[in-house]
Coordinates of C-alpha atoms and ligand atoms in Angstrom, one line a residue:
M1 CA -49.0 64.7 -9.9
S2 CA -45.8 66.7 -10.3
E3 CA -46.4 69.9 -12.4
N4 CA -43.6 70.8 -14.8
N5 CA -43.2 71.5 -18.4
F6 CA -42.3 68.0 -19.5
I7 CA -44.5 65.7 -21.6
I8 CA -42.2 62.7 -20.8
E9 CA -39.8 62.3 -18.0
T10 CA -37.9 59.2 -16.9
K11 CA -35.6 58.8 -14.0
D12 CA -33.0 56.0 -13.7
L13 CA -34.8 53.6 -16.0
W14 CA -33.4 50.1 -16.2
K15 CA -34.5 47.1 -18.3
S16 CA -33.0 43.7 -18.9
Y17 CA -34.1 40.6 -20.7
R18 CA -33.2 37.0 -20.0
K19 CA -32.0 34.7 -22.8
G20 CA -31.6 31.3 -21.3
E21 CA -28.8 31.6 -18.7
D22 CA -27.8 35.1 -19.9
K23 CA -29.2 38.3 -18.7
I24 CA -28.8 41.2 -21.1
E25 CA -29.0 44.7 -19.6
V26 CA -30.6 46.8 -22.4
L27 CA -31.3 50.1 -20.5
K28 CA -28.8 51.0 -17.8
G29 CA -30.2 54.0 -16.0
I30 CA -31.9 56.3 -18.5
D31 CA -32.7 59.9 -17.4
F32 CA -34.6 61.6 -20.1
A33 CA -37.0 64.5 -20.3
M34 CA -38.8 66.1 -23.2
E35 CA -40.6 69.5 -23.1
R36 CA -44.3 69.8 -24.0
G37 CA -44.5 70.6 -27.6
G38 CA -41.0 69.5 -28.2
R39 CA -39.5 67.3 -30.8
A40 CA -36.6 64.9 -30.3
L41 CA -34.7 62.1 -32.1
I42 CA -33.0 59.2 -30.5
L43 CA -30.5 57.5 -32.7
G44 CA -28.8 54.1 -32.0
P45 CA -27.5 51.0 -33.7
S46 CA -29.6 47.9 -34.1
G47 CA -30.1 46.1 -30.8
S48 CA -29.2 49.2 -28.7
G49 CA -32.7 49.2 -27.1
K50 CA -34.6 51.9 -29.0
T51 CA -37.8 49.8 -29.3
T52 CA -37.4 48.7 -25.7
F53 CA -37.2 52.3 -24.5
L54 CA -40.1 53.5 -26.7
N55 CA -42.4 50.6 -25.7
I56 CA -41.8 51.5 -22.0
L57 CA -42.6 55.1 -22.7
G58 CA -45.7 54.1 -24.6
T59 CA -46.8 52.0 -21.5
I60 CA -46.8 48.8 -23.4
D61 CA -43.8 47.3 -21.6
L62 CA -42.6 47.7 -18.0
P63 CA -39.1 48.7 -16.8
D64 CA -37.3 46.7 -14.1
K65 CA -36.7 49.9 -12.2
G66 CA -37.1 53.6 -12.5
E67 CA -39.8 56.3 -12.8
I68 CA -41.8 57.3 -15.8
Y69 CA -44.0 60.4 -16.0
I70 CA -46.3 61.0 -19.0
N71 CA -47.8 64.5 -19.1
S72 CA -46.9 64.9 -15.4
T73 CA -48.7 61.6 -14.4
K74 CA -46.5 59.0 -12.7
I75 CA -47.7 56.0 -14.7
D76 CA -46.7 53.1 -12.4
T77 CA -49.4 54.2 -10.0
L78 CA -52.2 54.0 -12.6
S79 CA -54.8 51.2 -12.8
D80 CA -55.0 49.2 -16.0
N81 CA -58.1 51.2 -17.0
S82 CA -56.5 54.6 -16.5
L83 CA -53.4 53.4 -18.3
S84 CA -55.5 52.4 -21.4
K85 CA -57.3 55.7 -21.3
L86 CA -54.0 57.6 -21.1
R87 CA -52.6 55.5 -24.0
N88 CA -55.6 56.0 -26.2
E89 CA -56.2 59.6 -25.5
Q90 CA -52.8 61.1 -25.2
I91 CA -50.4 58.9 -27.1
G92 CA -50.1 58.0 -30.8
F93 CA -47.8 55.1 -31.4
V94 CA -46.1 54.1 -34.6
F95 CA -44.8 50.6 -34.3
Q96 CA -41.7 49.4 -36.0
F97 CA -43.6 46.6 -37.6
Y98 CA -46.8 48.6 -38.1
N99 CA -49.3 46.3 -36.2
L100 CA -52.2 47.0 -38.5
I101 CA -55.3 44.9 -38.1
P102 CA -55.1 42.5 -41.1
E103 CA -58.9 42.1 -41.6
M104 CA -59.4 45.9 -41.8
T105 CA -58.8 48.3 -44.7
A106 CA -56.4 51.2 -44.3
L107 CA -59.3 53.5 -43.7
E108 CA -60.9 51.2 -41.0
N109 CA -57.5 50.8 -39.3
C110 CA -57.3 54.6 -39.0
M111 CA -60.9 54.9 -37.8
V112 CA -60.4 52.5 -34.9
P113 CA -58.7 54.9 -32.4
L114 CA -61.4 57.5 -33.1
L115 CA -64.3 55.1 -32.6
I116 CA -62.7 53.9 -29.4
K117 CA -62.7 57.6 -28.4
G118 CA -66.4 57.7 -29.0
L119 CA -66.6 59.7 -32.2
S120 CA -69.3 59.0 -34.7
V121 CA -68.6 56.9 -37.7
R122 CA -69.0 59.9 -40.0
I123 CA -66.5 62.1 -38.2
A124 CA -64.1 59.2 -37.7
R125 CA -64.2 58.5 -41.4
E126 CA -63.6 62.1 -42.3
K127 CA -60.6 62.4 -40.0
A128 CA -59.1 59.1 -41.1
E129 CA -59.5 60.1 -44.8
Y130 CA -57.8 63.5 -44.1
Y131 CA -54.7 61.9 -42.5
L132 CA -54.5 59.1 -45.1
E133 CA -54.5 61.8 -47.7
K134 CA -51.8 63.7 -45.8
V135 CA -49.5 60.7 -45.9
G136 CA -50.2 60.2 -49.6
L137 CA -52.6 57.3 -49.5
G138 CA -55.8 58.9 -50.7
E139 CA -56.0 56.3 -53.5
R140 CA -55.3 53.3 -51.3
M141 CA -57.8 53.8 -48.4
N142 CA -59.9 50.8 -49.2
Y143 CA -57.0 48.3 -49.4
L144 CA -56.3 45.6 -46.9
P145 CA -52.8 45.7 -45.4
K146 CA -51.8 42.5 -47.3
D147 CA -52.5 44.4 -50.6
L148 CA -50.2 47.3 -49.6
S149 CA -46.5 47.7 -49.9
G150 CA -44.3 47.8 -46.7
G151 CA -43.9 51.6 -47.1
E152 CA -47.7 52.0 -47.6
E153 CA -48.4 50.0 -44.5
Q154 CA -46.0 52.1 -42.6
R155 CA -47.8 55.3 -43.8
V156 CA -51.1 53.8 -42.7
A157 CA -49.6 53.2 -39.3
I158 CA -48.4 56.8 -39.2
A159 CA -51.9 58.2 -40.2
R160 CA -53.4 56.0 -37.5
A161 CA -51.1 57.4 -34.9
M162 CA -52.0 60.9 -35.9
V163 CA -55.8 60.7 -36.3
T164 CA -56.5 61.4 -32.7
E165 CA -54.2 64.4 -32.7
P166 CA -52.5 63.1 -29.6
V167 CA -50.3 65.3 -27.3
L168 CA -47.5 62.8 -27.8
I169 CA -46.4 60.8 -30.8
L170 CA -43.9 58.0 -30.3
A171 CA -42.6 56.7 -33.5
D172 CA -40.4 53.7 -33.9
E173 CA -38.3 53.8 -37.1
P174 CA -41.1 55.5 -38.9
T175 CA -39.2 55.9 -42.2
G176 CA -37.6 52.5 -42.1
N177 CA -39.4 51.2 -45.2
L178 CA -39.8 54.5 -47.1
D179 CA -37.9 55.9 -50.1
R180 CA -36.5 59.4 -49.9
E181 CA -39.6 61.1 -51.2
N182 CA -41.9 59.4 -48.8
E183 CA -39.5 59.8 -45.9
D184 CA -39.6 63.6 -46.6
R185 CA -43.4 63.6 -46.9
V186 CA -43.9 61.6 -43.7
M187 CA -41.5 63.7 -41.7
D188 CA -43.0 66.9 -43.0
T189 CA -46.4 65.7 -42.0
F190 CA -45.2 64.7 -38.5
I191 CA -43.5 68.0 -38.0
S192 CA -46.4 70.2 -39.3
L193 CA -48.8 68.3 -37.1
Q194 CA -46.5 68.9 -34.2
E195 CA -46.1 72.6 -35.0
E196 CA -49.8 73.2 -35.8
K197 CA -51.3 71.3 -32.9
G198 CA -48.6 71.9 -30.4
G199 CA -48.1 68.2 -29.9
S200 CA -44.8 66.5 -29.0
L201 CA -42.9 64.1 -31.2
L202 CA -40.3 61.5 -30.2
V203 CA -38.7 59.5 -33.0
V204 CA -36.3 56.6 -32.5
S205 CA -34.3 55.5 -35.6
H206 CA -30.9 54.4 -36.9
N207 CA -31.3 56.8 -39.8
Q208 CA -28.8 59.5 -39.4
R209 CA -30.4 61.6 -42.1
L210 CA -33.3 62.4 -39.8
K211 CA -30.9 64.5 -37.8
E212 CA -31.4 67.4 -40.2
R213 CA -35.0 67.9 -38.8
F214 CA -34.3 67.8 -35.1
K215 CA -32.5 70.3 -32.9
I216 CA -32.5 67.7 -30.1
V217 CA -30.7 64.5 -30.8
Y218 CA -29.6 61.8 -28.5
Y219 CA -27.6 58.6 -28.9
L220 CA -28.6 55.4 -27.2
D221 CA -25.6 53.1 -26.9
N222 CA -24.5 50.5 -24.4
G223 CA -27.6 51.1 -22.3
K224 CA -27.0 54.9 -21.9
L225 CA -28.5 57.9 -23.5
K226 CA -26.3 60.8 -24.4
R227 CA -27.2 64.2 -25.8
E228 CA -25.4 65.0 -29.0
Ligands
LIG1 N1 -38.7 40.1 -25.6 C1 -37.3 40.1 -25.6 N2 -36.7 39.0 -25.0 C2 -35.4 38.9 -25.0 N3 -34.5 39.8 -25.5 C3 -35.1 40.9 -26.1 C4 -36.5 41.1 -26.2 N4 -36.8 42.2 -26.8 C5 -35.6 42.8 -27.1 N5 -34.6 42.0 -26.7 C6 -33.1 42.2 -26.8 O1 -32.9 43.5 -26.3 C7 -32.0 44.2 -27.1 C8 -32.6 45.5 -27.6 O2 -33.6 45.3 -28.5 P1 -34.5 46.4 -29.2 O3 -35.5 45.8 -30.0 O4 -35.0 47.4 -28.1 O5 -33.4 47.2 -30.1 P2 -33.5 48.3 -31.2 O6 -32.5 49.4 -30.9 O7 -34.9 48.7 -31.3 O8 -33.0 47.5 -32.5 P3 -33.5 47.7 -34.1 O9 -32.8 48.9 -34.6 O10 -32.9 46.4 -34.7 O11 -35.0 47.8 -34.1 C9 -31.6 43.3 -28.3 O12 -30.4 42.6 -27.9 C10 -32.7 42.3 -28.3 O13 -32.3 41.0 -28.7
LIG2 MG1 -36.3 48.5 -32.9

């Protein structure tokens, strides 16, 4: 445990993938740190490694090399159990392609992380309803993902990431499928949550427009992260 004021810290992070004979180096030594309660945006073109980097930070993928600290815990030393606990209790993840459970309604999808945390069904439902309303889905809570539009599914995924009020939200292209009005609404919700609850928010996107809302902006290109 190293105590500092960072919610995330990485040191010399490397990741490559193999495609047949070829090896593609996606991340080539990423040093990154984000303060507790901070908000940062990472921009980069398609294929630059944004999802790869975020998945590693979210502990759902492993780097080839490098150190990762989440909330001052060095995560490569944790057991699978402790890692799941950290992921469930501290991190809210918005996946690029939502990853909603198809058999569950929007409301049930948002209740899952709360039930895993041990909250009662009544409280879980209240909280899930509250966040679904915040993202503008008050009227669609009982729909299955297949009966929602892409943008609506994306908003369910965002509500699901926020329901536990995690200390860290990692959001992968969270406005990718939204029109301007919903992009504003979703980003306002993220930011007000972050400001009210003192959480931290890291967004990766190719959408340059999001820059307006972030004082801290990085570019990921050619395996390297550069501060704007
Ligand atoms: N599981 C995998 N196996 C092989 N190559 C992969 C794998 N995942 C990603 N890649 C490759 O790694 C590179 C980075 O992919 P990644 O998905 O991280 O990019 P991205 O910046 O999120 O792109 P986008 O903006 O299109 O979502 C790409 O060249 C991709 O083809
Ligand atoms: Mg991606």
